[in-house]
C-alpha cells in the first residue's frame, strides 16, 4: 500500500488535482481579504468625483460641462488601457500587475487630491482610470486561479459582494468626512475637505499593492507558461498555510498541464528565459490570439456580439449618466431647500445646475456656504440607493422596460425623497440588465473568444459612460425635458435589442 501511494504521488498531477490537495484555509482567506481593497478601489476611482463635485465646484469654479468631462475622463482612461493591461497580465503575470497597479493607482489618486485647478484634477483622474483598469481585470482571474472546482463558482459572488460593499463604503465616507470644514495651506497650495476625501480614497489602492507583495504568482499562470518548478513551489506554499504541515509533505511532486508543454522556455541550467525571449513569445501568442478571434467576425457570432455591444453601450450610458450625477442633484435639492426655494422639482434642480455660471458672486457665495450641509445630506441619501447593487444578480433583461419607466418617472418627481426612491428602482433595474448581459455572454461565446468578448463588452460600456457624461450637460442646457427624452430613447433602443437576444441559460459552455 505504501509503495502504491508513493507511485501515485510521483504521477504528474493537473491543476485541479494539485489545488484540491491544498484544501481551503488561511491562505484562501488571506487572498480573498487582499482582493477586497482592489475591488473597492475600482468603485472609489469610478465614483469618488460624484461626491466631490458639489464641494469642488465652488473652489475650482466648475461649469456644468467641466463636471461632465470630469465624470467621463476616468472611464476614458479605462477604455484606452483595457487591451494593454490584458496583454501584460497574460505575458508577464498577474502578481506584478496587482502590485504595481495598486501602488501606481494610489499615487495618481494622491496626486489628484493635490490638484489646484480643473486641468490637474482631470489629468490625474485620467491616469487613475488608466491604471485601475489593470488590477481590477486581473484580480478576478487571480482569485479563480487559486481555487478549485468546489469553491470557484463562489468567486464571482464574492466579487459582486465586494463591489456592492465598496458602493456603500464610499457614500458613508462622504457622509462622515465631507461635512467637516477643513482648510489649510502648504506653501502656495490650499487644501480643503474634498481634497482630504480624495486622499483617503487612495488607501484601498495602496493597501491592495501592499498585500499582494506577500502572495505568490498564480500557479495556473505559471503552469501555462511551462514554469512547473515555480508552480509547484506556489502549491507547496498554499498547502503549508492551509494544512499547517511542512512543504515537503505536499503529496504532489510533479505537475502537468493540458496546454502544450512549454518547458523549453527554461534552458538546461534551469535559467529563466531573457526578457527579449519572453516578449518574442508574447508576440507569437498575440498573433495566435488574433487568429483565434477570427470567428468573432463571422456568423453567427458577429451578429450576436454586435447586438450585445450596442445593448450594453445604451444601458451603461443611461446608468452612469444618472448615477454619477445623483450626488450633485441631491446636494442641489438640499441647497435649494436651505435657500427657501418653493420649487425643488427635478426640472428646477436641472435648471439651477445648468445656470450656475450665470449667478452673480453674491449668490454663489451664499450657495457655497451650504456645501457642508448639502454634502451631509448627499451622503445620507446616496447610502440608500447604493443598496440596489445587492439585488442585481437575481433578475433578467425583462427589467429593461421597467428601468425605462422608472427613468421617465424621474421627470415628474417633486421632492428629494421621491427622487431617492425612483432613482433606486431605476438603478436596480439597470444593474440587473447589465449583470445579465455579462452572464449571458459567458454562455453564448466559446472559450477561445469569451475573454475578448467580455473585455469588449466592458469597453463599450465605459465608452457609453464617457459619451453620456459629455452629452448630458449639453442636453441639460437645452431644456429640462431634453435629457429625459434622450435617455428614454436610449432605453427604448436597448429594449428593442433585448427582444432579439434569445439564449438558453441552461445550455453547457461552448
Coordinates of C-alpha atoms in Angstrom, one line a residue:
X1 CA 0.0 0.0 0.0
X2 CA 2.8 2.4 0.9
X3 CA 4.5 1.7 -2.5
X4 CA 1.2 2.3 -4.3
X5 CA 0.7 5.7 -2.5
X6 CA 4.3 6.6 -3.4
X7 CA 3.7 5.8 -7.1
X8 CA 0.5 7.9 -7.1
X9 CA 2.4 10.8 -5.6
X10 CA 5.0 10.5 -8.3
X11 CA 2.4 10.7 -11.1
X12 CA 2.1 14.1 -12.8
X13 CA -1.0 15.9 -11.5
X14 CA -3.0 18.5 -13.4
X15 CA -4.0 21.9 -11.8
X16 CA -7.4 20.8 -10.4
X17 CA -5.8 17.8 -8.6
X18 CA -2.9 19.9 -7.3
X19 CA -5.1 22.7 -6.0
X20 CA -7.6 20.2 -4.4
X21 CA -4.7 18.7 -2.4
X22 CA -4.1 22.2 -0.9
X23 CA -7.6 22.4 0.6
X24 CA -9.2 25.6 1.8
X25 CA -7.9 27.5 4.7
X26 CA -5.9 30.5 5.9
X27 CA -4.2 31.2 2.6
X28 CA -7.6 31.4 0.8
X29 CA -8.9 33.7 3.4
X30 CA -5.9 36.0 3.1
X31 CA -6.1 36.1 -0.7
X32 CA -9.8 37.0 -0.5
X33 CA -9.1 39.7 2.0
X34 CA -6.3 41.0 -0.2
X35 CA -8.7 41.3 -3.1
X36 CA -11.2 43.4 -1.2
X37 CA -9.2 46.7 -1.4
X38 CA -8.5 46.2 -5.1
X39 CA -12.2 45.7 -5.9
X40 CA -13.1 48.6 -3.6
X41 CA -10.5 50.8 -5.3
X42 CA -12.3 50.4 -8.6
X43 CA -15.6 51.7 -7.2
X44 CA -13.8 54.6 -5.5
X45 CA -12.0 55.5 -8.7
X46 CA -15.2 55.5 -10.8
X47 CA -17.5 57.2 -8.3
X48 CA -15.4 59.4 -5.9
X49 CA -15.8 62.6 -8.0
X50 CA -19.6 62.3 -7.8
X51 CA -19.3 63.1 -4.1
X52 CA -16.5 65.7 -4.5
X53 CA -18.3 67.7 -7.2
X54 CA -20.7 69.7 -5.0
X55 CA -17.8 70.9 -2.9
X56 CA -15.1 71.3 -5.6
X57 CA -17.3 73.3 -8.0
X58 CA -17.0 76.3 -5.7
X59 CA -13.2 76.0 -5.3
X60 CA -12.5 75.2 -9.0
X61 CA -15.3 77.3 -10.5
X62 CA -16.6 74.4 -12.5
X63 CA -19.1 74.8 -15.3
X64 CA -21.7 72.0 -16.0
X65 CA -19.6 70.9 -19.0
X66 CA -16.5 70.7 -16.7
X67 CA -18.4 68.4 -14.4
X68 CA -19.4 66.1 -17.3
X69 CA -15.8 66.0 -18.5
X70 CA -14.5 65.1 -15.0
X71 CA -17.0 62.3 -14.8
X72 CA -16.0 61.0 -18.2
X73 CA -12.3 61.2 -18.1
X74 CA -11.8 58.3 -15.6
X75 CA -13.7 56.0 -18.0
X76 CA -11.7 57.3 -20.9
X77 CA -8.5 56.1 -19.2
X78 CA -10.1 52.7 -18.6
X79 CA -11.1 52.3 -22.3
X80 CA -7.6 53.1 -23.5
X81 CA -5.8 50.8 -21.1
X82 CA -8.1 47.8 -21.3
X83 CA -6.3 45.8 -24.0
X84 CA -2.7 46.6 -23.0
X85 CA -3.4 45.6 -19.4
X86 CA -4.8 42.3 -20.6
X87 CA -1.8 41.7 -22.8
X88 CA 0.6 42.5 -19.9
X89 CA -1.2 40.2 -17.4
X90 CA -1.2 37.3 -19.9
X91 CA 2.5 37.6 -20.7
X92 CA 4.3 38.9 -17.6
X93 CA 2.0 37.7 -14.9
X94 CA -0.9 38.5 -12.6
X95 CA 1.1 39.4 -9.4
X96 CA 3.2 42.2 -10.9
X97 CA 0.1 43.9 -12.3
X98 CA -1.7 43.7 -8.9
X99 CA 1.3 45.1 -7.0
X100 CA 2.5 47.8 -9.5
X101 CA -1.1 48.7 -10.4
X102 CA -2.1 49.2 -6.8
X103 CA 0.8 51.4 -5.9
X104 CA 0.6 53.5 -9.1
X105 CA -3.2 54.0 -8.8
X106 CA -2.8 55.1 -5.2
X107 CA 0.0 57.5 -6.3
X108 CA -2.2 59.1 -9.0
X109 CA -5.2 59.4 -6.6
X110 CA -3.0 61.2 -4.1
X111 CA -1.8 63.5 -7.0
X112 CA -5.4 64.2 -7.8
X113 CA -6.0 65.2 -4.2
X114 CA -3.2 67.8 -4.5
X115 CA -4.8 69.3 -7.6
X116 CA -5.2 73.1 -7.5
X117 CA -7.2 73.5 -10.8
X118 CA -9.5 71.7 -13.1
X119 CA -6.8 70.6 -15.6
X120 CA -4.7 69.0 -13.0
X121 CA -7.6 67.1 -11.5
X122 CA -8.8 66.0 -14.9
X123 CA -5.3 64.7 -15.9
X124 CA -4.7 62.8 -12.7
X125 CA -8.2 61.2 -12.8
X126 CA -7.5 60.1 -16.4
X127 CA -4.3 58.3 -15.2
X128 CA -6.3 56.9 -12.2
X129 CA -8.7 55.2 -14.6
X130 CA -5.9 54.2 -16.9
X131 CA -4.1 52.3 -14.1
X132 CA -7.0 50.9 -12.0
X133 CA -8.4 49.0 -15.1
X134 CA -5.5 46.6 -14.9
X135 CA -5.7 45.3 -11.3
X136 CA -9.5 45.2 -11.4
X137 CA -9.5 43.0 -14.5
X138 CA -6.7 40.8 -13.2
X139 CA -7.9 40.2 -9.7
X140 CA -10.9 38.1 -10.8
X141 CA -8.6 35.7 -12.8
X142 CA -6.1 35.7 -9.9
X143 CA -8.8 34.7 -7.4
X144 CA -10.2 32.0 -9.7
X145 CA -6.7 30.5 -10.3
X146 CA -6.1 29.9 -6.6
X147 CA -9.4 28.0 -6.1
X148 CA -10.5 24.5 -7.2
X149 CA -13.8 23.5 -8.8
X150 CA -15.6 23.3 -5.4
X151 CA -15.0 26.9 -4.5
X152 CA -14.5 28.7 -7.9
X153 CA -18.3 29.2 -8.5
X154 CA -18.4 31.4 -5.4
X155 CA -15.6 33.8 -6.6
X156 CA -17.9 35.9 -8.8
X157 CA -20.4 36.1 -6.0
X158 CA -17.6 37.3 -3.7
X159 CA -16.5 39.9 -6.4
X160 CA -20.1 41.2 -6.7
X161 CA -20.4 41.4 -2.9
X162 CA -17.1 43.4 -2.6
X163 CA -18.2 45.9 -5.3
X164 CA -21.5 46.4 -3.5
X165 CA -19.7 46.9 -0.2
X166 CA -17.4 49.5 -1.9
X167 CA -20.5 51.2 -3.3
X168 CA -21.8 51.6 0.3
X169 CA -18.5 52.5 1.9
X170 CA -17.9 55.5 -0.4
X171 CA -21.1 57.4 0.5
X172 CA -20.5 56.5 4.2
X173 CA -17.0 58.0 3.9
X174 CA -18.5 61.1 2.3
X175 CA -21.2 61.3 5.0
X176 CA -18.6 61.3 7.7
X177 CA -15.8 63.4 6.1
X178 CA -17.3 66.0 3.7
X179 CA -19.3 68.0 6.2
X180 CA -16.1 68.6 8.3
X181 CA -14.7 72.1 7.5
X182 CA -11.1 71.6 6.6
X183 CA -8.8 74.3 5.1
X184 CA -5.1 74.6 5.4
X185 CA -2.1 75.8 3.3
X186 CA 1.2 74.3 2.4
X187 CA 3.4 76.9 0.7
X188 CA 1.1 78.4 -2.0
X189 CA -1.3 75.4 -2.2
X190 CA -4.6 75.3 -0.5
X191 CA -6.2 72.0 0.7
X192 CA -9.9 71.6 1.5
X193 CA -12.2 68.9 2.7
X194 CA -12.8 67.4 -0.7
X195 CA -9.1 67.0 -1.3
X196 CA -8.7 65.2 2.0
X197 CA -11.6 63.0 0.9
X198 CA -9.8 62.1 -2.3
X199 CA -6.5 61.4 -0.4
X200 CA -8.4 59.0 1.9
X201 CA -9.9 57.3 -1.1
X202 CA -6.4 56.3 -2.3
X203 CA -5.9 53.9 0.7
X204 CA -7.6 50.9 -0.8
X205 CA -5.3 51.0 -3.9
X206 CA -2.2 51.4 -1.7
X207 CA -3.3 48.6 0.6
X208 CA -4.0 46.3 -2.3
X209 CA -0.5 46.8 -3.7
X210 CA 1.0 46.2 -0.3
X211 CA -1.0 43.0 0.5
X212 CA -0.2 41.3 -2.9
X213 CA 3.5 41.6 -2.2
X214 CA 3.0 38.7 0.3
X215 CA 1.2 36.5 -2.2
X216 CA 2.8 34.2 -4.8
X217 CA 2.2 34.2 -8.6
X218 CA -0.8 32.3 -9.9
X219 CA 0.2 28.6 -10.2
X220 CA -2.2 28.2 -13.1
X221 CA -0.4 31.1 -14.9
X222 CA 3.0 29.5 -14.2
X223 CA 1.8 26.2 -15.5
X224 CA 0.5 27.7 -18.7
X225 CA 4.0 29.3 -19.1
X226 CA 5.6 25.9 -18.6
X227 CA 7.3 27.0 -15.3
X228 CA 6.3 23.9 -13.3
X229 CA 9.0 24.4 -10.7
X230 CA 7.7 27.7 -9.5
X231 CA 4.1 26.5 -9.9
X232 CA 4.9 23.6 -7.6
X233 CA 6.5 26.0 -5.1
X234 CA 3.3 28.0 -5.1
X235 CA 1.2 24.9 -4.4
X236 CA 3.5 23.9 -1.6
X237 CA 3.3 27.3 0.0
X238 CA -0.6 27.2 -0.1
X239 CA -0.5 23.6 1.3
X240 CA 1.7 24.7 4.2
X241 CA -0.5 27.6 5.2
X242 CA -3.8 25.7 4.8
X243 CA -2.8 22.3 6.3
X244 CA -0.3 23.5 8.9
X245 CA 2.2 20.9 7.6
X246 CA 5.7 21.1 6.1
X247 CA 6.1 21.9 2.4
X248 CA 7.9 18.6 1.8
X249 CA 4.8 16.7 2.9
X250 CA 2.8 18.0 -0.1
X251 CA 1.8 14.8 -1.9
X252 CA 2.1 16.1 -5.4
X253 CA 5.7 16.0 -6.8
X254 CA 5.2 16.6 -10.5
X255 CA 2.8 18.7 -12.5
X256 CA 1.3 18.5 -15.9
X257 CA -1.0 20.8 -17.9
X258 CA -3.4 20.2 -20.8
X259 CA -1.9 23.1 -22.8
X260 CA 1.2 22.3 -24.9
X261 CA 4.4 21.8 -22.8
X262 CA 6.5 24.9 -22.7
X263 CA 9.3 23.5 -20.6
X264 CA 11.8 24.5 -23.3
X265 CA 11.4 28.1 -22.0
X266 CA 13.9 27.0 -19.4
X267 CA 17.4 26.0 -20.7
X268 CA 19.4 23.1 -19.4
X269 CA 20.7 25.0 -16.5
X270 CA 17.3 26.0 -15.3
X271 CA 17.9 29.6 -16.1
X272 CA 14.8 31.7 -16.8
X273 CA 14.4 33.0 -20.4
X274 CA 15.5 36.5 -21.1
X275 CA 13.2 39.5 -21.4
X276 CA 13.7 39.5 -25.1
X277 CA 12.7 35.9 -25.4
X278 CA 9.6 36.4 -23.3
X279 CA 8.4 39.3 -25.4
X280 CA 9.1 37.2 -28.6
X281 CA 6.9 34.5 -27.2
X282 CA 4.3 37.2 -26.2
X283 CA 4.3 38.4 -29.8
X284 CA 3.6 34.9 -31.1
X285 CA 0.9 34.4 -28.5
X286 CA -0.7 37.7 -29.6
X287 CA -0.7 36.7 -33.3
X288 CA -2.1 33.3 -32.3
X289 CA -4.8 35.0 -30.3
X290 CA -5.8 37.2 -33.2
X291 CA -6.2 34.1 -35.4
X292 CA -8.3 32.5 -32.7
X293 CA -10.6 35.5 -32.7
X294 CA -11.4 35.3 -36.4
X295 CA -14.8 33.5 -35.7
X296 CA -15.9 36.7 -33.9
X297 CA -16.2 38.3 -37.3
X298 CA -18.3 35.6 -38.9
X299 CA -21.8 34.3 -38.4
X300 CA -23.4 33.5 -36.0
X301 CA -21.2 35.3 -33.5
X302 CA -20.8 38.6 -35.4
X303 CA -24.5 39.5 -35.3
X304 CA -24.9 38.4 -31.7
X305 CA -21.8 40.3 -30.5
X306 CA -22.9 43.5 -32.2
X307 CA -26.3 43.2 -30.5
X308 CA -24.7 42.7 -27.1
X309 CA -22.2 45.6 -27.6
X310 CA -25.0 48.0 -28.6
X311 CA -27.3 46.9 -25.8
X312 CA -24.6 47.3 -23.1
X313 CA -23.5 50.6 -24.6
X314 CA -27.0 52.0 -24.3
X315 CA -27.6 50.5 -20.8
X316 CA -24.4 51.8 -19.2
X317 CA -24.7 55.2 -20.8
X318 CA -28.1 55.5 -19.2
X319 CA -27.0 54.1 -15.8
X320 CA -23.9 56.2 -15.4
X321 CA -25.4 59.4 -16.8
X322 CA -27.9 59.2 -13.9
X323 CA -25.8 57.5 -11.2
X324 CA -22.8 59.8 -11.3
X325 CA -25.0 62.9 -11.3
X326 CA -27.2 61.9 -8.4
X327 CA -25.0 63.3 -5.6
X328 CA -25.0 66.6 -7.4
X329 CA -28.8 66.5 -7.8
X330 CA -29.3 65.7 -4.1
X331 CA -26.9 68.4 -3.0
X332 CA -28.6 71.0 -5.2
X333 CA -32.0 70.0 -3.8
X334 CA -30.7 70.4 -0.2
X335 CA -29.1 73.8 -1.1
X336 CA -32.4 75.0 -2.7
X337 CA -34.3 73.9 0.4
X338 CA -31.9 75.8 2.6
X339 CA -32.3 78.9 0.5
X340 CA -36.1 78.7 0.8
X341 CA -36.9 77.8 -2.8
X342 CA -40.5 76.9 -3.4
X343 CA -39.9 74.6 -6.3
X344 CA -37.5 71.7 -5.8
X345 CA -38.7 69.6 -8.7
X346 CA -36.3 67.8 -11.0
X347 CA -36.7 70.4 -13.6
X348 CA -35.9 73.2 -11.1
X349 CA -32.8 71.3 -10.0
X350 CA -31.5 70.8 -13.5
X351 CA -32.2 74.4 -14.5
X352 CA -30.3 75.5 -11.3
X353 CA -27.3 73.4 -12.2
X354 CA -27.3 74.5 -15.9
X355 CA -27.4 78.2 -14.9
X356 CA -24.8 78.2 -12.2
X357 CA -22.4 80.1 -14.3
X358 CA -24.9 83.0 -14.7
X359 CA -25.2 83.5 -10.9
X360 CA -23.6 86.6 -9.6
X361 CA -20.8 86.4 -7.0
X362 CA -23.0 87.1 -4.0
X363 CA -25.5 84.4 -4.9
X364 CA -22.6 81.9 -5.5
X365 CA -21.1 82.7 -2.1
X366 CA -24.4 82.1 -0.4
X367 CA -24.7 78.7 -2.1
X368 CA -21.1 77.7 -1.4
X369 CA -21.7 78.4 2.3
X370 CA -24.1 75.5 2.3
X371 CA -21.5 73.0 1.0
X372 CA -21.1 71.2 4.3
X373 CA -24.8 70.8 4.9
X374 CA -25.6 69.6 1.4
X375 CA -22.6 67.2 1.4
X376 CA -24.1 65.7 4.6
X377 CA -27.5 65.3 3.0
X378 CA -25.9 63.9 -0.1
X379 CA -24.0 61.2 1.7
X380 CA -27.1 60.1 3.7
X381 CA -29.3 59.8 0.6
X382 CA -26.8 58.0 -1.6
X383 CA -26.3 55.3 1.0
X384 CA -29.9 54.3 0.3
X385 CA -29.7 53.9 -3.5
X386 CA -26.3 52.1 -3.4
X387 CA -28.1 49.2 -1.7
X388 CA -29.5 48.4 -5.2
X389 CA -26.2 46.7 -6.1
X390 CA -27.1 43.8 -3.8
X391 CA -30.0 42.6 -5.9
X392 CA -28.5 42.9 -9.4
X393 CA -27.8 39.1 -9.8
X394 CA -31.3 37.8 -9.5
X395 CA -33.5 39.1 -12.4
X396 CA -33.2 39.3 -16.1
X397 CA -33.5 41.5 -19.2
X398 CA -37.2 41.8 -18.6
X399 CA -36.1 44.6 -16.3
X400 CA -35.3 46.9 -19.3
X401 CA -38.9 48.2 -19.8
X402 CA -39.2 48.7 -16.0
X403 CA -36.0 50.7 -16.0
X404 CA -37.2 52.8 -18.8
X405 CA -40.5 53.6 -17.0
X406 CA -38.6 54.4 -13.7
X407 CA -36.3 56.8 -15.7
X408 CA -39.4 58.6 -17.2
X409 CA -40.9 58.9 -13.7
X410 CA -37.8 61.0 -12.6
X411 CA -39.1 63.8 -14.8
X412 CA -42.2 64.2 -12.6
X413 CA -40.7 64.0 -9.1
X414 CA -41.1 67.0 -6.8
X415 CA -39.2 66.1 -3.6
X416 CA -35.8 64.6 -2.7
X417 CA -37.4 61.6 -1.0
X418 CA -39.4 60.6 -4.1
X419 CA -36.2 61.2 -6.2
X420 CA -34.3 58.8 -4.0
X421 CA -36.9 56.1 -4.3
X422 CA -37.4 56.3 -8.0
X423 CA -33.7 56.5 -8.7
X424 CA -33.1 53.5 -6.5
X425 CA -35.6 51.5 -8.5
X426 CA -34.2 52.7 -11.8
X427 CA -30.6 51.9 -10.9
X428 CA -31.6 48.4 -9.5
X429 CA -33.4 47.5 -12.8
X430 CA -30.5 48.7 -14.9
X431 CA -27.9 47.0 -12.7
X432 CA -29.9 43.8 -13.3
X433 CA -29.8 44.3 -17.0
X434 CA -26.0 44.9 -17.1
X435 CA -25.2 41.9 -14.9
X436 CA -27.5 39.7 -17.1
X437 CA -25.6 40.7 -20.3
X438 CA -22.3 39.6 -18.7
X439 CA -23.8 36.3 -17.6
X440 CA -25.4 35.6 -21.0
X441 CA -22.1 36.3 -22.8
X442 CA -20.3 33.6 -20.9
X443 CA -22.9 31.0 -22.2
X444 CA -23.1 32.4 -25.8
X445 CA -19.5 32.7 -26.8
X446 CA -16.9 29.8 -27.0
X447 CA -13.8 29.7 -24.7
X448 CA -11.3 31.0 -27.3
X449 CA -13.1 34.3 -27.7
X450 CA -15.0 34.6 -24.4
X451 CA -12.4 36.7 -22.6
X452 CA -12.0 39.2 -25.5
X453 CA -15.8 39.5 -25.9
X454 CA -16.3 40.2 -22.2
X455 CA -13.4 42.8 -22.5
X456 CA -15.1 44.4 -25.5
X457 CA -18.5 44.5 -23.7
X458 CA -17.0 46.3 -20.7
X459 CA -15.1 48.6 -23.1
X460 CA -18.3 49.5 -24.9
X461 CA -20.0 50.1 -21.5
X462 CA -17.2 52.5 -20.5
X463 CA -17.4 54.2 -23.9
X464 CA -21.1 54.7 -23.1
X465 CA -20.2 56.3 -19.7
X466 CA -17.8 58.7 -21.4
X467 CA -20.3 59.7 -24.1
X468 CA -23.2 60.0 -21.6
X469 CA -21.4 62.3 -19.2
X470 CA -20.2 64.5 -22.0
X471 CA -23.6 64.7 -23.7
X472 CA -25.8 65.1 -20.6
X473 CA -24.6 68.6 -19.6
X474 CA -25.4 69.7 -23.2
X475 CA -28.9 68.4 -23.1
X476 CA -29.4 69.9 -19.6
X477 CA -28.5 73.3 -21.0
X478 CA -31.1 72.9 -23.8
X479 CA -34.1 72.3 -21.7
X480 CA -35.4 70.2 -18.7
X481 CA -37.2 67.7 -21.0
X482 CA -34.2 67.1 -23.4
X483 CA -32.1 64.8 -21.2
X484 CA -35.1 62.7 -20.3
X485 CA -36.1 62.3 -23.9
X486 CA -32.6 61.4 -24.8
X487 CA -32.1 58.8 -22.1
X488 CA -35.6 57.4 -22.7
X489 CA -34.8 57.0 -26.4
X490 CA -31.6 55.1 -25.5
X491 CA -33.6 52.8 -23.2
X492 CA -36.1 52.1 -25.9
X493 CA -33.3 51.1 -28.3
X494 CA -31.8 48.8 -25.6
X495 CA -35.3 47.3 -25.1
X496 CA -35.5 46.5 -28.9
X497 CA -32.1 44.9 -28.9
X498 CA -33.0 42.8 -25.9
X499 CA -36.1 41.4 -27.8
X500 CA -33.9 39.7 -30.3
X501 CA -31.5 38.1 -27.8
X502 CA -32.8 34.5 -27.2
X503 CA -30.4 32.5 -25.0
X504 CA -30.9 29.2 -23.2
X505 CA -29.1 29.8 -19.9
X506 CA -29.2 26.1 -19.1
X507 CA -27.0 25.1 -22.1
X508 CA -23.5 23.9 -21.5
X509 CA -20.5 26.1 -22.1
X510 CA -19.1 26.0 -25.7

